[in-house]
CSV table of C-alpha atoms and ligand atoms in Angstrom, one decimal:
chain,number,residue,atom,x,y,z
A,1,MET,CA,130.4,-33.5,-110.9
A,2,ILE,CA,128.5,-36.8,-111.3
A,3,GLU,CA,127.0,-37.4,-107.9
A,4,ASP,CA,127.5,-41.1,-107.3
A,5,ALA,CA,130.5,-41.6,-109.6
A,6,LEU,CA,133.7,-42.9,-108.1
A,7,LYS,CA,136.1,-40.3,-107.0
A,8,ILE,CA,138.7,-41.6,-109.4
A,9,LEU,CA,136.3,-41.0,-112.2
A,10,GLY,CA,135.4,-37.4,-111.1
A,11,GLY,CA,132.8,-38.0,-108.4
A,12,PRO,CA,132.9,-37.0,-104.8
A,13,ALA,CA,135.1,-38.9,-102.3
A,14,GLU,CA,133.3,-41.0,-99.7
A,15,VAL,CA,135.5,-39.7,-96.9
A,16,ARG,CA,135.4,-35.9,-96.9
A,17,GLY,CA,136.3,-33.2,-94.5
A,18,ASP,CA,138.3,-33.5,-91.4
A,19,VAL,CA,139.1,-36.9,-90.0
A,20,PRO,CA,139.3,-37.0,-86.2
A,21,LYS,CA,143.0,-37.3,-85.4
A,22,GLU,CA,142.5,-40.0,-82.8
A,23,LEU,CA,141.1,-42.4,-85.5
A,24,PHE,CA,144.6,-43.2,-86.7
A,25,ALA,CA,146.9,-41.6,-84.1
A,26,TRP,CA,149.5,-44.2,-83.5
A,27,PRO,CA,151.8,-44.4,-81.8
A,28,TYR,CA,150.3,-42.1,-79.2
A,29,VAL,CA,152.4,-39.6,-77.3
A,30,ASN,CA,151.3,-38.2,-74.0
A,31,GLU,CA,152.9,-36.1,-71.3
A,32,GLU,CA,154.2,-39.1,-69.4
A,33,ILE,CA,156.1,-40.3,-72.4
A,34,GLU,CA,157.5,-36.9,-73.1
A,35,ASN,CA,158.7,-36.5,-69.5
A,36,ALA,CA,160.2,-40.0,-69.5
A,37,VAL,CA,162.2,-39.2,-72.6
A,38,LEU,CA,163.3,-35.8,-71.3
A,39,ASP,CA,164.4,-37.4,-68.1
A,40,VAL,CA,166.7,-39.9,-69.9
A,41,VAL,CA,168.2,-37.1,-71.9
A,42,ARG,CA,168.7,-34.7,-69.0
A,43,LYS,CA,170.3,-37.3,-66.9
A,44,ASN,CA,172.4,-38.5,-69.8
A,45,LYS,CA,171.3,-42.0,-69.4
A,46,MET,CA,171.0,-42.9,-73.1
A,47,SER,CA,173.8,-45.4,-72.9
A,48,GLY,CA,173.0,-46.8,-69.5
A,49,THR,CA,171.4,-50.1,-68.8
A,50,ASP,CA,169.4,-49.4,-65.6
A,51,ILE,CA,166.1,-48.5,-67.3
A,52,THR,CA,166.6,-51.2,-69.9
A,53,GLU,CA,166.9,-53.8,-67.2
A,54,GLN,CA,163.7,-52.6,-65.5
A,55,PHE,CA,162.0,-52.8,-68.9
A,56,GLU,CA,163.3,-56.3,-69.6
A,57,LYS,CA,161.8,-57.6,-66.3
A,58,ALA,CA,158.5,-55.8,-66.8
A,59,PHE,CA,158.2,-56.8,-70.4
A,60,ALA,CA,159.1,-60.5,-69.8
A,61,ALA,CA,156.5,-60.6,-67.0
A,62,TRP,CA,153.8,-59.0,-69.3
A,63,GLN,CA,154.9,-61.5,-72.1
A,64,GLN,CA,154.5,-64.3,-69.5
A,65,ARG,CA,158.0,-65.5,-69.8
A,66,LYS,CA,160.8,-65.8,-67.3
A,67,LEU,CA,163.6,-63.9,-68.9
A,68,GLY,CA,163.9,-61.0,-71.3
A,69,VAL,CA,166.8,-59.3,-73.2
A,70,ALA,CA,166.6,-56.0,-75.0
A,71,TYR,CA,168.4,-55.1,-78.3
A,72,ALA,CA,169.0,-52.0,-80.3
A,73,ASN,CA,166.4,-53.3,-82.8
A,74,GLY,CA,164.2,-56.3,-83.7
A,75,THR,CA,166.6,-57.5,-86.4
A,76,LEU,CA,169.3,-58.0,-83.9
A,77,ALA,CA,166.9,-59.6,-81.3
A,78,LEU,CA,166.0,-62.2,-84.0
A,79,GLN,CA,169.6,-62.8,-84.8
A,80,ALA,CA,170.4,-63.3,-81.2
A,81,ALA,CA,167.4,-65.7,-81.0
A,82,MET,CA,168.9,-67.8,-83.8
A,83,PHE,CA,172.3,-67.9,-82.0
A,84,ALA,CA,170.5,-68.7,-78.7
A,85,VAL,CA,169.0,-71.9,-80.0
A,86,GLY,CA,172.3,-72.9,-81.5
A,87,LEU,CA,171.8,-72.3,-85.2
A,88,GLY,CA,175.1,-72.6,-86.8
A,89,ALA,CA,177.1,-73.4,-89.9
A,90,GLY,CA,175.3,-75.9,-92.1
A,91,ASP,CA,172.1,-75.8,-90.1
A,92,GLU,CA,168.8,-75.0,-91.7
A,93,LEU,CA,166.2,-72.5,-90.5
A,94,ILE,CA,162.7,-72.8,-91.9
A,95,CYS,CA,160.9,-69.5,-92.4
A,96,PRO,CA,157.7,-68.5,-94.2
A,97,THR,CA,158.6,-66.8,-97.5
A,98,LYS,CA,156.2,-64.0,-97.0
A,99,THR,CA,157.5,-61.9,-94.2
A,100,TYR,CA,159.8,-58.9,-93.5
A,101,TRP,CA,163.4,-59.9,-94.3
A,102,ALA,CA,164.6,-59.6,-90.8
A,103,SER,CA,162.8,-62.8,-89.8
A,104,CYS,CA,165.5,-64.8,-91.5
A,105,LEU,CA,168.1,-62.8,-93.3
A,106,SER,CA,170.7,-62.8,-90.5
A,107,ALA,CA,170.9,-66.6,-90.7
A,108,SER,CA,173.7,-65.8,-93.1
A,109,GLN,CA,175.7,-64.3,-90.3
A,110,LEU,CA,175.7,-67.7,-88.6
A,111,GLY,CA,176.5,-69.7,-91.7
A,112,ALA,CA,173.0,-71.3,-91.7
A,113,SER,CA,170.7,-71.8,-94.7
A,114,VAL,CA,167.2,-70.6,-95.0
A,115,VAL,CA,164.5,-73.0,-96.3
A,116,PHE,CA,161.3,-71.2,-97.2
A,117,ALA,CA,157.9,-72.5,-96.4
A,118,ASN,CA,154.6,-71.5,-98.0
A,119,VAL,CA,152.1,-69.3,-96.3
A,120,ARG,CA,148.4,-69.9,-96.2
A,121,ARG,CA,146.1,-67.5,-97.9
A,122,ASP,CA,143.5,-67.3,-95.2
A,123,ASP,CA,146.0,-66.1,-92.5
A,124,LEU,CA,149.2,-65.2,-94.4
A,125,CYS,CA,151.1,-67.3,-91.9
A,126,LEU,CA,153.3,-70.4,-92.2
A,127,ASP,CA,151.3,-73.2,-93.6
A,128,PRO,CA,151.7,-76.2,-91.2
A,129,GLU,CA,150.9,-78.5,-94.1
A,130,ASP,CA,154.0,-77.4,-95.9
A,131,LEU,CA,156.3,-77.7,-92.9
A,132,GLU,CA,157.4,-81.3,-93.3
A,133,ARG,CA,158.3,-80.8,-96.9
A,134,CYS,CA,161.0,-78.3,-95.7
A,135,ILE,CA,162.6,-80.5,-93.1
A,136,GLY,CA,165.9,-82.1,-93.9
A,137,PRO,CA,168.6,-83.8,-91.8
A,138,ARG,CA,170.2,-80.5,-90.9
A,139,THR,CA,167.0,-78.6,-90.0
A,140,LYS,CA,167.6,-77.0,-86.6
A,141,ALA,CA,164.8,-74.5,-86.1
A,142,VAL,CA,161.6,-73.0,-87.4
A,143,MET,CA,160.9,-69.2,-87.4
A,144,VAL,CA,157.2,-68.7,-86.9
A,145,VAL,CA,155.9,-65.3,-87.9
A,146,HIS,CA,152.6,-64.0,-86.6
A,147,TYR,CA,152.2,-62.0,-89.7
A,148,CYS,CA,150.2,-58.8,-90.0
A,149,GLY,CA,148.7,-59.4,-86.5
A,150,HIS,CA,147.4,-62.8,-87.3
A,151,PRO,CA,148.4,-65.7,-85.0
A,152,ALA,CA,150.1,-68.5,-86.8
A,153,ASP,CA,148.4,-71.9,-86.4
A,154,MET,CA,150.5,-73.1,-83.5
A,155,ASP,CA,149.0,-76.4,-82.6
A,156,PRO,CA,150.1,-78.3,-85.7
A,157,ILE,CA,153.3,-76.3,-86.0
A,158,MET,CA,154.4,-77.2,-82.4
A,159,GLU,CA,153.4,-80.8,-83.0
A,160,ILE,CA,155.5,-81.2,-86.1
A,161,ALA,CA,158.4,-79.3,-84.5
A,162,ARG,CA,158.3,-81.6,-81.5
A,163,LYS,CA,158.1,-84.7,-83.6
A,164,HIS,CA,161.3,-83.7,-85.5
A,165,GLY,CA,163.1,-82.2,-82.5
A,166,LEU,CA,163.2,-78.7,-84.0
A,167,ARG,CA,163.6,-75.5,-82.0
A,168,VAL,CA,160.9,-72.9,-82.5
A,169,ILE,CA,161.5,-69.2,-82.6
A,170,GLU,CA,158.5,-66.9,-82.8
A,171,ASP,CA,158.8,-63.5,-84.5
A,172,VAL,CA,156.1,-61.5,-82.7
A,173,SER,CA,156.9,-58.2,-84.4
A,174,HIS,CA,153.4,-57.8,-85.8
A,175,ALA,CA,151.4,-59.2,-83.0
A,176,GLN,CA,152.5,-58.2,-79.4
A,177,GLY,CA,149.7,-59.1,-77.0
A,178,GLY,CA,147.8,-61.4,-79.4
A,179,ARG,CA,146.5,-64.8,-78.5
A,180,TYR,CA,146.2,-68.2,-80.1
A,181,LYS,CA,143.4,-70.2,-78.6
A,182,GLY,CA,143.6,-68.2,-75.4
A,183,ARG,CA,147.4,-68.4,-75.1
A,184,MET,CA,149.6,-65.4,-75.4
A,185,LEU,CA,151.7,-65.3,-78.6
A,186,GLY,CA,155.4,-65.4,-77.8
A,187,THR,CA,154.9,-68.2,-75.2
A,188,PHE,CA,154.9,-71.1,-77.6
A,189,GLY,CA,158.4,-71.2,-79.0
A,190,ASP,CA,161.7,-71.9,-77.2
A,191,VAL,CA,162.4,-68.2,-77.8
A,192,ALA,CA,160.4,-65.3,-79.0
A,193,ALA,CA,161.9,-62.2,-80.5
A,194,MET,CA,160.4,-59.1,-81.9
A,195,SER,CA,160.7,-55.5,-83.1
A,196,LEU,CA,159.2,-52.7,-81.0
A,197,MET,CA,160.1,-50.0,-83.6
A,198,SER,CA,158.0,-46.9,-84.1
A,199,LEU,CA,155.5,-48.3,-86.6
A,200,LYS,CA,154.7,-51.5,-84.8
A,201,SER,CA,151.7,-51.8,-82.5
A,202,PHE,CA,154.0,-52.0,-79.4
A,203,SER,CA,155.9,-48.9,-80.4
A,204,CYS,CA,159.0,-47.6,-78.6
A,205,GLY,CA,161.3,-46.4,-81.4
A,206,GLU,CA,164.2,-48.5,-82.4
A,207,LEU,CA,164.1,-51.5,-80.0
A,208,GLY,CA,163.9,-55.2,-80.1
A,209,MET,CA,163.0,-57.8,-77.4
A,210,LEU,CA,163.8,-61.4,-76.9
A,211,VAL,CA,162.0,-63.5,-74.3
A,212,THR,CA,162.5,-67.1,-73.2
A,213,ASP,CA,162.0,-69.4,-70.1
A,214,LYS,CA,165.3,-71.2,-70.5
A,215,ARG,CA,168.4,-69.9,-68.8
A,216,GLU,CA,170.8,-71.3,-71.4
A,217,TYR,CA,169.0,-69.4,-74.2
A,218,TYR,CA,169.0,-66.2,-72.2
A,219,GLU,CA,172.7,-66.5,-71.5
A,220,ARG,CA,173.6,-67.2,-75.1
A,221,ALA,CA,171.4,-64.3,-76.2
A,222,MET,CA,173.0,-62.0,-73.7
A,223,ALA,CA,176.5,-63.0,-74.5
A,224,TYR,CA,175.9,-62.6,-78.2
A,225,SER,CA,175.8,-58.8,-78.3
A,226,HIS,CA,175.9,-57.3,-74.9
A,227,TYR,CA,179.5,-57.1,-74.1
A,228,GLU,CA,179.1,-55.1,-70.9
A,229,ARG,CA,176.7,-57.7,-69.6
A,230,ASN,CA,178.5,-60.8,-70.8
A,231,ASN,CA,179.9,-61.5,-67.3
A,232,GLU,CA,179.3,-63.6,-64.2
A,233,LYS,CA,176.3,-61.6,-63.1
A,234,TYR,CA,174.3,-62.6,-66.1
A,235,VAL,CA,176.1,-65.4,-67.8
A,236,TYR,CA,177.1,-68.1,-65.2
A,237,GLU,CA,175.3,-71.3,-66.0
A,238,THR,CA,176.2,-72.1,-69.6
A,239,ARG,CA,179.6,-73.6,-69.2
A,240,GLU,CA,180.9,-73.2,-72.7
A,241,LEU,CA,180.4,-69.5,-72.5
A,242,LEU,CA,182.3,-68.9,-69.3
A,243,PRO,CA,185.8,-68.4,-70.8
A,244,TYR,CA,184.5,-65.7,-73.1
A,245,HIS,CA,183.2,-63.0,-70.7
A,246,ASN,CA,183.5,-59.3,-71.6
A,247,LEU,CA,183.3,-59.6,-75.3
A,248,PRO,CA,180.2,-59.9,-77.4
A,249,LEU,CA,180.3,-63.3,-78.9
A,250,GLY,CA,178.9,-62.2,-82.3
A,251,GLY,CA,180.9,-59.0,-82.3
A,252,MET,CA,177.6,-57.1,-82.3
A,253,LYS,CA,176.8,-54.3,-80.1
A,254,GLY,CA,173.2,-54.6,-79.0
A,255,ARG,CA,172.9,-52.0,-76.3
A,256,VAL,CA,169.7,-50.1,-76.4
A,257,ASN,CA,169.3,-46.3,-76.3
A,258,GLN,CA,167.3,-46.0,-73.0
A,259,ILE,CA,165.0,-43.5,-74.5
A,260,ALA,CA,163.3,-46.5,-76.1
A,261,THR,CA,163.1,-48.6,-73.0
A,262,ALA,CA,161.8,-45.6,-70.9
A,263,ILE,CA,159.0,-45.3,-73.5
A,264,GLY,CA,158.4,-49.0,-73.3
A,265,LEU,CA,157.9,-48.9,-69.5
A,266,ILE,CA,155.1,-46.4,-70.0
A,267,ARG,CA,153.6,-48.2,-72.9
A,268,LEU,CA,153.2,-51.3,-70.7
A,269,ARG,CA,150.9,-49.5,-68.4
A,270,ASP,CA,148.1,-49.2,-71.0
A,271,TYR,CA,149.0,-51.3,-74.0
A,272,ASP,CA,146.4,-54.0,-73.3
A,273,GLU,CA,143.7,-51.4,-73.0
A,274,ARG,CA,144.8,-49.7,-76.2
A,275,ILE,CA,144.8,-52.9,-78.2
A,276,ALA,CA,141.4,-53.7,-76.9
A,277,GLU,CA,140.2,-50.5,-78.4
A,278,ILE,CA,141.9,-51.3,-81.7
A,279,ARG,CA,140.3,-54.7,-81.7
A,280,ARG,CA,136.8,-53.2,-81.1
A,281,ALA,CA,137.4,-50.6,-84.0
A,282,MET,CA,138.8,-53.2,-86.4
A,283,ASN,CA,136.2,-55.8,-85.7
A,284,TYR,CA,133.5,-53.2,-86.2
A,285,PHE,CA,135.0,-52.3,-89.6
A,286,LEU,CA,135.3,-55.9,-90.7
A,287,ASP,CA,131.8,-56.7,-89.5
A,288,LEU,CA,130.6,-53.9,-91.8
A,289,MET,CA,132.7,-55.3,-94.6
A,290,GLU,CA,131.4,-58.9,-94.4
A,291,GLY,CA,129.8,-59.9,-97.7
A,292,THR,CA,131.3,-57.1,-99.7
A,293,PRO,CA,132.0,-58.4,-103.2
A,294,GLY,CA,135.8,-58.7,-103.9
A,295,PHE,CA,136.7,-58.4,-100.2
A,296,ARG,CA,137.6,-61.1,-97.7
A,297,PRO,CA,138.6,-60.1,-94.2
A,298,ILE,CA,141.7,-61.8,-92.8
A,299,ARG,CA,140.7,-62.2,-89.2
A,300,VAL,CA,140.4,-64.8,-86.4
A,301,ASP,CA,137.4,-66.6,-84.9
A,302,GLU,CA,137.5,-64.9,-81.5
A,303,ALA,CA,135.2,-67.7,-80.1
A,304,THR,CA,138.3,-69.9,-80.1
A,305,GLY,CA,140.1,-67.5,-77.9
A,306,SER,CA,142.4,-66.2,-80.6
A,307,THR,CA,142.9,-62.4,-81.1
A,308,MET,CA,144.7,-60.1,-83.5
A,309,ALA,CA,146.3,-58.0,-80.8
A,310,GLY,CA,147.2,-54.6,-82.2
A,311,TRP,CA,146.2,-55.4,-85.8
A,312,TYR,CA,149.6,-54.2,-87.1
A,313,SER,CA,149.4,-53.6,-90.9
A,314,PRO,CA,146.0,-55.3,-91.3
A,315,GLN,CA,145.2,-57.0,-94.6
A,316,ALA,CA,142.3,-58.4,-96.5
A,317,LEU,CA,142.2,-60.7,-99.5
A,318,TYR,CA,141.0,-59.4,-102.8
A,319,VAL,CA,138.9,-61.6,-105.0
A,320,ALA,CA,139.1,-60.2,-108.5
A,321,GLU,CA,136.7,-62.9,-109.9
A,322,GLU,CA,133.9,-61.3,-108.0
A,323,LEU,CA,134.5,-58.0,-109.6
A,324,GLY,CA,134.8,-59.0,-113.3
A,325,GLY,CA,138.5,-59.6,-113.0
A,326,LEU,CA,139.3,-56.0,-112.0
A,327,PRO,CA,143.0,-55.9,-111.3
A,328,ILE,CA,143.9,-55.5,-107.6
A,329,GLY,CA,146.0,-52.4,-108.2
A,330,ARG,CA,143.1,-50.6,-109.8
A,331,TYR,CA,140.8,-51.6,-107.0
A,332,ALA,CA,143.3,-50.3,-104.4
A,333,GLU,CA,143.7,-47.1,-106.4
A,334,ALA,CA,140.0,-46.5,-106.5
A,335,VAL,CA,139.4,-47.2,-102.8
A,336,SER,CA,142.4,-45.1,-101.9
A,337,ALA,CA,140.8,-42.1,-103.7
A,338,GLU,CA,137.5,-42.7,-101.9
A,339,ILE,CA,139.0,-42.8,-98.4
A,340,GLY,CA,142.1,-40.6,-98.7
A,341,ILE,CA,144.5,-43.3,-97.6
A,342,ARG,CA,147.0,-44.9,-99.9
A,343,LEU,CA,146.4,-48.6,-99.7
A,344,SER,CA,149.2,-51.0,-100.7
A,345,THR,CA,148.8,-54.5,-102.2
A,346,GLY,CA,150.8,-57.7,-101.8
A,347,ALA,CA,152.2,-57.0,-98.4
A,348,ASN,CA,155.9,-58.2,-98.2
A,349,PHE,CA,157.2,-59.8,-101.4
A,350,PRO,CA,158.0,-63.5,-101.1
A,351,LEU,CA,161.6,-63.6,-100.0
A,352,HIS,CA,162.6,-66.6,-102.1
A,353,THR,CA,162.1,-64.5,-105.3
A,354,HIS,CA,164.9,-62.1,-104.3
A,355,PRO,CA,168.4,-62.7,-105.8
A,356,TYR,CA,169.9,-62.6,-102.3
A,357,PHE,CA,168.6,-66.1,-101.9
A,358,ARG,CA,169.9,-67.3,-105.2
A,359,ASP,CA,173.5,-66.2,-105.7
A,360,ILE,CA,174.9,-63.5,-103.4
A,361,ASP,CA,178.4,-64.4,-102.2
A,362,LEU,CA,178.7,-62.2,-99.2
A,363,TYR,CA,182.0,-63.6,-97.9
A,364,HIS,CA,183.8,-64.1,-101.3
A,365,ALA,CA,183.8,-67.8,-100.6
A,366,GLY,CA,183.2,-68.8,-104.2
A,367,LYS,CA,179.8,-70.1,-103.3
A,368,PRO,CA,176.4,-68.5,-102.7
A,369,THR,CA,176.1,-67.6,-99.1
A,370,ARG,CA,172.7,-69.2,-98.7
A,371,ILE,CA,174.3,-72.6,-99.2
A,372,LEU,CA,177.8,-71.9,-98.1
A,373,PHE,CA,177.9,-74.7,-95.5
A,374,ALA,CA,174.8,-76.6,-96.6
A,375,GLU,CA,174.6,-80.3,-97.3
A,376,ARG,CA,171.9,-79.8,-99.9
A,377,ASP,CA,171.1,-77.1,-102.4
A,378,VAL,CA,168.1,-75.7,-100.5
A,379,ARG,CA,167.4,-73.3,-103.4
A,380,LYS,CA,165.8,-76.2,-105.3
A,381,LEU,CA,163.1,-76.4,-102.6
A,382,ASP,CA,161.9,-72.9,-103.6
A,383,GLU,CA,160.1,-74.4,-106.6
A,384,ALA,CA,157.3,-75.5,-104.3
A,385,LEU,CA,156.5,-71.9,-103.3
A,386,LYS,CA,154.3,-70.8,-106.1
A,387,ALA,CA,151.3,-70.8,-103.8
A,388,SER,CA,152.9,-67.9,-101.9
A,389,GLU,CA,153.6,-65.7,-104.9
A,390,ASP,CA,151.0,-63.2,-106.0
A,391,ILE,CA,148.8,-63.5,-103.0
A,392,PRO,CA,146.2,-60.8,-103.7
A,393,CYS,CA,146.1,-59.0,-100.3
A,394,ILE,CA,145.3,-55.4,-99.8
A,395,SER,CA,146.1,-53.3,-96.8
A,396,ILE,CA,143.1,-51.9,-94.9
A,397,PRO,CA,142.9,-48.8,-92.7
A,398,TRP,CA,144.4,-49.3,-89.2
A,399,PHE,CA,141.7,-47.8,-86.9
A,400,VAL,CA,143.0,-47.3,-83.4
A,401,LYS,CA,139.9,-45.7,-82.0
A,402,TYR,CA,136.4,-47.0,-81.9
A,403,LEU,CA,134.5,-44.2,-83.7
A,404,PRO,CA,131.7,-46.0,-85.4
A,405,GLY,CA,130.3,-43.1,-87.4
A,406,GLU,CA,133.8,-42.5,-88.9
A,407,ILE,CA,134.6,-46.1,-89.5
A,408,GLU,CA,131.3,-46.5,-91.4
A,409,LYS,CA,132.5,-43.9,-94.0
A,410,TYR,CA,135.6,-46.0,-94.7
A,411,ALA,CA,133.6,-49.1,-95.1
A,412,ALA,CA,131.3,-47.2,-97.5
A,413,GLY,CA,134.4,-46.2,-99.5
A,414,PHE,CA,135.3,-49.8,-100.2
A,415,LYS,CA,131.7,-50.8,-100.8
A,416,LYS,CA,131.2,-48.0,-103.3
A,417,VAL,CA,134.1,-49.2,-105.4
A,418,SER,CA,132.8,-52.8,-105.2
A,419,ALA,CA,129.4,-51.6,-106.3
A,420,HIS,CA,130.8,-49.6,-109.2
A,421,TYR,CA,133.5,-52.0,-110.4
A,422,LYS,CA,132.2,-52.1,-113.9
A,423,ASP,CA,133.1,-48.4,-114.4
A,424,LEU,CA,136.7,-49.4,-113.8
A,425,LEU,CA,137.1,-52.4,-116.1
A,426,ASP,CA,138.0,-50.4,-119.2
A,427,GLY,CA,141.8,-50.3,-119.7
A,428,ALA,CA,142.5,-51.3,-116.1
A,429,GLU,CA,145.9,-53.0,-116.0
A,430,ASN,CA,147.2,-52.0,-112.6
A,431,ASP,CA,148.6,-55.1,-110.9
A,432,GLY,CA,149.2,-53.4,-107.7
A,433,THR,CA,152.2,-52.3,-105.7
A,434,GLY,CA,153.6,-55.8,-105.7
A,435,GLY,CA,154.8,-56.3,-102.2
A,436,HIS,CA,156.5,-53.0,-101.6
A,437,TRP,CA,156.0,-52.0,-98.1
A,438,TYR,CA,154.1,-48.8,-97.5
A,439,ALA,CA,152.7,-47.6,-94.3
A,440,ALA,CA,148.9,-48.1,-94.4
A,441,VAL,CA,148.1,-44.6,-93.3
A,442,ASN,CA,149.1,-41.3,-94.8
B,501,LIG,C1,159.9,-54.9,-88.2
B,501,LIG,C2,160.1,-56.3,-88.3
B,501,LIG,C3,161.3,-56.9,-87.9
B,501,LIG,C4,162.6,-56.1,-87.6
B,501,LIG,O1,162.6,-55.3,-86.6
B,501,LIG,P1,163.5,-53.9,-86.6
B,501,LIG,O2,163.2,-53.4,-85.2
B,501,LIG,O3,162.9,-53.0,-87.7
B,501,LIG,O4,164.9,-54.3,-86.8
B,501,LIG,C5,161.5,-58.3,-87.9
B,501,LIG,N1,160.5,-59.1,-88.2
B,501,LIG,C6,159.3,-58.6,-88.7
B,501,LIG,C7,158.2,-59.5,-89.1
B,501,LIG,C8,159.1,-57.2,-88.8
B,501,LIG,O5,158.0,-56.7,-89.3
């Protein structure tokens, strides 16, 4: 064995032996959680709403909003958010093209059209400078995604939204507990909605949450998919909804399995503490990585009061030019071998490149669903999205425990590949995983 050769070329791996389990143990399970789950099962409360209502109140308070509604998953919470702000047939929803599909796909259920905006390379979030390009006479709302834990640049986004009278929905699925200039994410928009599924940093199993300060949005969100709560106890102020009590207005059943909300109540007790630990560990790793050729951390300037919360699916940018043009996929492959974690590249693929947004005719209406009721062919606007295609990002390990000695080994794995890049240049044609979504940790 050649002692300092890259693992992928026959040398020893940089991370060897046992890795302490707590370095990546997420989501954590403890006895309190186990007992809470068993209690729901033993009392056959899975389909009740008592625990869910407790969680809604507690979560909304933690999220610094007045009202909260839980859903069976984040996808439905986001759909309810669209309905809540009044998105309807012919309206347009602006959404960054690089996000998980659930940020916008269900706009089709409401007859609305999605207009995609570019994301910025340095934060992978909606580029405020691209926002006005997307606005047309029928633009109703903007979906802002705090992508891969990074807070979107809310000051200019809110300013433009206000100027044009647009509603703002925040998708906080990747960033529960994060801050933008000191203010909690999820408190900027008219409504915020998010996933709390198992892999997210706020992890409860299949569960979604919607929060808002406005009674009307809450009532519309509740009526949309909670048939057993679409009644005078919850929905009494929004006049146009009153005749329609006792049916879910979108025909969706959003009730939550209370195993998830029981877990959520316990998570709330120490989530802030846990994400502080993640922040310490991730910042330590990225401090070590500063200046590594080919590698650019994607992080916030904490001096401004912004934070990355739970660092869900953390990413870095890869700069091939600094490593002789070494393709990103080959770099990822080599680092993965050093550290024993399969890294992915490209994060989510840009949604506008999918045929769904060109021609699918879901309702057999003789017209692509995306523009079914549209006043303009919003597909033409996709031509301006080249900047969001092929963004060379690479997933990085998600350290959830501050164990400096261990974290140093992972940084050394990346640095080793950067130092030995020339050994990889021959015949390297790996362009990466191209936006397929892999969990960052084996
Ligand atoms: C996970 C995710 C969702 C969807 O949530 P589910 O709970 O899986 O339905 C929505 N938006 C983003 C950005 C996500 O990552």
